[in-house]
Short mmCIF file of C-alpha atoms and ligand atoms in Angstrom, two decimals:
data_model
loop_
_atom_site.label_atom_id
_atom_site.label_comp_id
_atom_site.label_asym_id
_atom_site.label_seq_id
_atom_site.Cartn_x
_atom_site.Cartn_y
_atom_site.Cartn_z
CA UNK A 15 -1.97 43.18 -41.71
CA UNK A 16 -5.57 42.45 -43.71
CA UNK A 17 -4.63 42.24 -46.89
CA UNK A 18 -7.05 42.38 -50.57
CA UNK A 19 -6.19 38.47 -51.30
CA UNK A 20 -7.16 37.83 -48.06
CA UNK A 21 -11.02 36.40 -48.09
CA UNK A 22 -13.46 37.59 -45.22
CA UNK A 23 -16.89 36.38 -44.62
CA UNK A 24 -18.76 38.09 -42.03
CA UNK A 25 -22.26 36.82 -41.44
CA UNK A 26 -24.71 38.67 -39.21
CA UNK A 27 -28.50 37.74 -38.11
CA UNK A 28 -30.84 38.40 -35.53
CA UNK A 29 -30.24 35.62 -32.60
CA UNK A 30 -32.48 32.60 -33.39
CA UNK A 31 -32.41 33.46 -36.77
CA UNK A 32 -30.45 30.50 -37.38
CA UNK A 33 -26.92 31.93 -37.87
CA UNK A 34 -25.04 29.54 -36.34
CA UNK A 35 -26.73 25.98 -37.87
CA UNK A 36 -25.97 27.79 -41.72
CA UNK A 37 -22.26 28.37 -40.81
CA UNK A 38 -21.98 25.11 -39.78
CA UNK A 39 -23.28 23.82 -42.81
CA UNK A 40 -20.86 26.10 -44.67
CA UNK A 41 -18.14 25.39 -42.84
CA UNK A 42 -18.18 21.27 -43.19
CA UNK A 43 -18.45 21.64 -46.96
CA UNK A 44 -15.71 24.34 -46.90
CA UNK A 45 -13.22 23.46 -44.60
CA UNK A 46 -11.05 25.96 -45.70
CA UNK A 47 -13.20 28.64 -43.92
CA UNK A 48 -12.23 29.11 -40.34
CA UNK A 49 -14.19 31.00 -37.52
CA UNK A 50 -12.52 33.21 -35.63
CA UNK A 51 -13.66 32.75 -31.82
CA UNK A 52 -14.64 35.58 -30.11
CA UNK A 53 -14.09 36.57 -26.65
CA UNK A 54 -17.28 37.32 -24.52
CA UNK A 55 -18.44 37.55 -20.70
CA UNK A 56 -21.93 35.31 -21.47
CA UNK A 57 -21.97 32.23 -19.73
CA UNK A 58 -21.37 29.45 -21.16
CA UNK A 59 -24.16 26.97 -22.80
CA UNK A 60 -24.83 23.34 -22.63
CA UNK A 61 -22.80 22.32 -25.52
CA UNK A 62 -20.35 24.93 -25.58
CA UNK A 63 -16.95 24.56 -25.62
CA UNK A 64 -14.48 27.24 -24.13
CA UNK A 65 -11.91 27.97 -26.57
CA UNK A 66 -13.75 26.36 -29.57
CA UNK A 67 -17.32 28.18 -29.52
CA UNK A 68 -15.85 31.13 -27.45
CA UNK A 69 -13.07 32.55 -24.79
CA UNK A 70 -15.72 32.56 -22.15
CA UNK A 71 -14.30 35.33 -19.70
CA UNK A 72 -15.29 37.69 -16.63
CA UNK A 73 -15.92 41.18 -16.96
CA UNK A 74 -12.85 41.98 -15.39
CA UNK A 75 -10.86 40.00 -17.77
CA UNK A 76 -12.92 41.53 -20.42
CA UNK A 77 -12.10 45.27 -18.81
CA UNK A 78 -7.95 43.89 -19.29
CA UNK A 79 -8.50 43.32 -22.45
CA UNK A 80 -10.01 45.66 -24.02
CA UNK A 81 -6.88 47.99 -21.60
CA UNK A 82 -4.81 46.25 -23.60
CA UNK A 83 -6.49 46.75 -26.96
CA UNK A 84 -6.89 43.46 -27.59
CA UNK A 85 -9.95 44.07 -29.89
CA UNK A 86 -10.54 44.45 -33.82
CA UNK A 87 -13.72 45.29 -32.69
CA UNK A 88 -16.69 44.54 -29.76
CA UNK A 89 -19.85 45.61 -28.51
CA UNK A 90 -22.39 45.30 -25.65
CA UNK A 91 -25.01 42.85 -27.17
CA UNK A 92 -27.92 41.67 -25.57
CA UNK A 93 -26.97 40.81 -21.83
CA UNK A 94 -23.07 40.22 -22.09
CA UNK A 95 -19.78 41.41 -24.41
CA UNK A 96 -18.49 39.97 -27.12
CA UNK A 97 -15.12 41.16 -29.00
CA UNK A 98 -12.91 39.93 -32.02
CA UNK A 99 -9.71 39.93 -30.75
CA UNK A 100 -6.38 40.61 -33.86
CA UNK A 101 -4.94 37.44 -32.16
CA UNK A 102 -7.87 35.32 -33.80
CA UNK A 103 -8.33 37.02 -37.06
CA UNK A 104 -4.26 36.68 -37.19
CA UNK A 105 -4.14 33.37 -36.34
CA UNK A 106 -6.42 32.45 -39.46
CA UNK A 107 -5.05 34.72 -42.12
CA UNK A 108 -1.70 33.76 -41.07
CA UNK A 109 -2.29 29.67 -41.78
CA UNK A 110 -3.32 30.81 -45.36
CA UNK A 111 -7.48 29.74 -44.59
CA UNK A 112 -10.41 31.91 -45.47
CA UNK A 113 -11.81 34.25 -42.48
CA UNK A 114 -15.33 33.70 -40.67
CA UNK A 115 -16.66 36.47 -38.51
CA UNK A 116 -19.64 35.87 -37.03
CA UNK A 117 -20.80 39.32 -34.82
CA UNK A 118 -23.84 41.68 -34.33
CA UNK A 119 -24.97 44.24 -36.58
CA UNK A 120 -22.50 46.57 -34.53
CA UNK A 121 -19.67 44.53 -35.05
CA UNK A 122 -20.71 44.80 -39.27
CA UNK A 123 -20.36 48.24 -39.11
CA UNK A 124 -17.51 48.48 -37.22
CA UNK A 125 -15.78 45.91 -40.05
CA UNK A 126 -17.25 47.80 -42.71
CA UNK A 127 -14.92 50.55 -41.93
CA UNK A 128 -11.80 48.26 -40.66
CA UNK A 129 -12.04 45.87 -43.71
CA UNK A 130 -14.33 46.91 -46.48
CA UNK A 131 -13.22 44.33 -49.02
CA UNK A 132 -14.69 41.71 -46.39
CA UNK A 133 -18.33 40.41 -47.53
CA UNK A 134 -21.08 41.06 -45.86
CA UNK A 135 -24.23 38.31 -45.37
CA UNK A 136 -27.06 38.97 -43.10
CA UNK A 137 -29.42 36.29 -42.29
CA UNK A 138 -33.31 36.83 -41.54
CA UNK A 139 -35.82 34.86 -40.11
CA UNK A 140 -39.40 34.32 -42.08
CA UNK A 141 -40.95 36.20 -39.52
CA UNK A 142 -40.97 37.18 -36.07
CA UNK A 143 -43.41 34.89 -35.19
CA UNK A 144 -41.10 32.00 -35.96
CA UNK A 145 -37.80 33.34 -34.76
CA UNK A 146 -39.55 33.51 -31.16
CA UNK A 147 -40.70 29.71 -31.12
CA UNK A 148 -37.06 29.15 -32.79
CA UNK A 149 -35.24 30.39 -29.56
CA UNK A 150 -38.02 28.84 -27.37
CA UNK A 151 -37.30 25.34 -28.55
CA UNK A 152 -33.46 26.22 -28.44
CA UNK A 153 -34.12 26.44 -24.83
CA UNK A 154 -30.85 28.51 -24.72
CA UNK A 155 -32.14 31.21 -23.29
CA UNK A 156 -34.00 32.86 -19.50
CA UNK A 157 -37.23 34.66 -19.75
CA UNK A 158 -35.24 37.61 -19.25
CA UNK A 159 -32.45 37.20 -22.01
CA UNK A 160 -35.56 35.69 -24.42
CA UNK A 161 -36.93 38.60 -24.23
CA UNK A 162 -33.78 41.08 -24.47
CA UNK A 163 -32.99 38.87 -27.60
CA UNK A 164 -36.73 39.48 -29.36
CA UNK A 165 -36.63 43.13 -28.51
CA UNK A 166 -33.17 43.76 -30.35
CA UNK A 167 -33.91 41.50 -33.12
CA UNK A 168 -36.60 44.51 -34.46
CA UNK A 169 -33.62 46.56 -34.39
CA UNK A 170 -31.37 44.57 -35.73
CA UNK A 171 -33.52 43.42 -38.51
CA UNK A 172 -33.35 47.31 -39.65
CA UNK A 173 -29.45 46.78 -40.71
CA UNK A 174 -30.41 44.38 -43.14
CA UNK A 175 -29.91 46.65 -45.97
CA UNK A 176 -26.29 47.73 -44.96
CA UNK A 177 -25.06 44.33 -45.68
CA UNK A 178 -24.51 43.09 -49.65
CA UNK A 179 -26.90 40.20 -49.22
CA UNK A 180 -29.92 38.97 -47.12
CA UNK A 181 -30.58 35.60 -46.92
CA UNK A 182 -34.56 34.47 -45.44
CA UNK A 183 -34.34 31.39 -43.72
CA UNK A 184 -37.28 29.42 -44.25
CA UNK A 185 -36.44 26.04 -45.40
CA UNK A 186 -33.07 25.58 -44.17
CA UNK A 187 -32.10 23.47 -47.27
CA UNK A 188 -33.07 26.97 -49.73
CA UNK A 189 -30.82 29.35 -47.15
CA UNK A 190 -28.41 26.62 -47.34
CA UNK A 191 -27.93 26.99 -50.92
CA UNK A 192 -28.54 30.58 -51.24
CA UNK A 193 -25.51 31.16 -48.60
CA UNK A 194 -23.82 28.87 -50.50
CA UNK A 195 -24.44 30.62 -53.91
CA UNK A 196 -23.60 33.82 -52.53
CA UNK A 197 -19.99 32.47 -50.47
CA UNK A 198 -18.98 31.02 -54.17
CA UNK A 199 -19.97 34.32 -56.23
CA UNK A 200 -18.14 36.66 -53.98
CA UNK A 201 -14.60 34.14 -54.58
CA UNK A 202 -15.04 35.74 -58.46
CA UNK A 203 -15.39 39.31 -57.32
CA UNK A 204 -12.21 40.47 -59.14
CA UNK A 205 -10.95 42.36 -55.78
CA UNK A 206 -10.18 38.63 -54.64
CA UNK A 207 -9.15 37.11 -58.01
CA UNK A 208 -7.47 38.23 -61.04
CA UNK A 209 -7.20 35.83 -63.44
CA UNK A 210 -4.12 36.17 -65.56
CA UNK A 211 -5.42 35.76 -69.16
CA UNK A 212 -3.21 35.79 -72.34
CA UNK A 213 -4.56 37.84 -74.80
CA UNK A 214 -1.78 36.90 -77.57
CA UNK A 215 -3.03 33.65 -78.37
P1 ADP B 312 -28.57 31.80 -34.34
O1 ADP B 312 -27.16 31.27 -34.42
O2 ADP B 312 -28.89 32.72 -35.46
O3 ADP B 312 -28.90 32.38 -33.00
P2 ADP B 312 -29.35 28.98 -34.45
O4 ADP B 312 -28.57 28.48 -35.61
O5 ADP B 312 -28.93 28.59 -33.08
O6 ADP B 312 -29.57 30.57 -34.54
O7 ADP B 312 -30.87 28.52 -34.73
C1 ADP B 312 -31.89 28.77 -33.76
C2 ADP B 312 -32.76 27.50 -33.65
O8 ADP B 312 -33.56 27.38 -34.83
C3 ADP B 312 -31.98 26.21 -33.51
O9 ADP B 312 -32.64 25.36 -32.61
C4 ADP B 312 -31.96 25.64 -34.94
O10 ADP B 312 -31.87 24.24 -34.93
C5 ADP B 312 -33.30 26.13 -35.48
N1 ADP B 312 -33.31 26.42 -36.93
C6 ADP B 312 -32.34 26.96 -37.69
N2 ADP B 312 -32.75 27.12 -38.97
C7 ADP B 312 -34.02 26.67 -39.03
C8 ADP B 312 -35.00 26.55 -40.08
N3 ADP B 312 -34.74 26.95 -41.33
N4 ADP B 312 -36.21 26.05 -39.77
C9 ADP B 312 -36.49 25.65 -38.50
N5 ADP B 312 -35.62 25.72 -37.46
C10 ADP B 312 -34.39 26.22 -37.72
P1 5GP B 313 -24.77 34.32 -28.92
O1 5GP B 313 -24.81 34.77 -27.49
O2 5GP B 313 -26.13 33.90 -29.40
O3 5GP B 313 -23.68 33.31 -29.18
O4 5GP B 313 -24.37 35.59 -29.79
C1 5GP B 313 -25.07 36.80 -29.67
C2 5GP B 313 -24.63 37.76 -30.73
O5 5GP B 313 -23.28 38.12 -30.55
C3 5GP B 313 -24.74 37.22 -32.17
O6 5GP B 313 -25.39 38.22 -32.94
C4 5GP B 313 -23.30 37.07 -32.60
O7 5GP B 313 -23.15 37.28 -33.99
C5 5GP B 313 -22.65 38.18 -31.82
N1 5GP B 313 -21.20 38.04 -31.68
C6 5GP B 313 -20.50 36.93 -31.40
N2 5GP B 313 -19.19 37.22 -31.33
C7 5GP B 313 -19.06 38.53 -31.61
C8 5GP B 313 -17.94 39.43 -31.70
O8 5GP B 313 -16.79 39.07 -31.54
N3 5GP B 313 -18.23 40.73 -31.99
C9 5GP B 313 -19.49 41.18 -32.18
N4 5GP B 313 -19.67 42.47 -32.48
N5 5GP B 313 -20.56 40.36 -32.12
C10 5GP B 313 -20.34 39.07 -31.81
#
């Protein structure tokens, strides 16, 4: 049911790397992009909103699901599960708006085979120095899943180069742009649109 036409961001980053604050920035200049929310057994954080940020769910309703294959893709990240269901990525396509995934560097992979005229973004941090203080003073996270988080970001960081572009995020205002740049030059890659030109005149 993915079709060429249809346009596909998906943006992966190292948690703490600060994923979430550029999408949002995309997103409210872009309206027309849409997140698809995922499904995952983590709890739920100050903030969040159930059905908006996620489909907070048990394990065993996770353990249905995926039963049912429910899933586009998911993977064990971190402490919890997380999964994209075809219900979510339908529900966007389907209303005509441009597709956000936001997943792990598992989840990439797994949409680099399932859709591979989606683009691909990874975000970095400046260092890892700075992405721990980042998710300290998010004070998101246990001293158990803090650390969970910094060990798999060294992992993570090494799927960088599988992705069509890494942004750094230093100064959020440069990423900003640079995402920006990046979301705007992949709406001319001609798999996405083919201008009709008249050659006659
Ligand atoms: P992610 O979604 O990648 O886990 P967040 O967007 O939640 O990361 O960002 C982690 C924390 O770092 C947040 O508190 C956010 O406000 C902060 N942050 C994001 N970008 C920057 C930046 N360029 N410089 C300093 N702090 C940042
Ligand atoms: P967080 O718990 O910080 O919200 O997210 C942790 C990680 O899970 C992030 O890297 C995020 O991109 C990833 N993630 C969120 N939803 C999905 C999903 O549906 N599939 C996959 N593979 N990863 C996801």
């Amino acid at each position: 049911m993915i079709e060429t036409k249809d346009f596909i961001f998906v943006i992966s980053a190292p948690s703490g790397a600060g994923k979430s604050t550029l999408i949002a920035k995309l997103m409210k200049e872009f309206p027309v992009l849409s997140f698809s929310v995922s499904t995952t057994t983590r709890t739920i954080r100050p903030g969040e909103v159930d059905g908006k940020d996620y489909h907070f769910v048990t394990d065993k309703r996770f353990d249905e699901l995926l039963a049912g294959d429910y899933f586009l893709e998911w993977a064990n990240i971190h402490t919890s599960r997380y999964g994209t269901s075809m219900d979510s990525v339908k529900k966007v396509l389907l209303s005509g708006r441009e597709l956000l995934l936001d997943v792990d560097v598992q989840g990439g992979e797994a949409l680099r085979e399932k859709i591979p005229d989606a683009h691909f973004v990874f975000i970095v941090p400046p260092s890892f120095k700075e992405l721990e203080s980042r998710l300290v003073n998010r004070q998101t996270e246990s001293p158990e899943t803090l650390a969970v988080r910094l060990k798999n970001a060294r992992e993570e960081m090494k799927s960088a180069s599988l992705y069509d572009f890494v942004i750094v995020n230093d100064d959020l205002e440069k990423a900003y742009q640079d995402l920006k740049t990046v979301y705007l030059a992949c709406h001319m890659q001609a798999n996405h649109v083919i201008p009709k030109l008249n050659y006659d005149s």
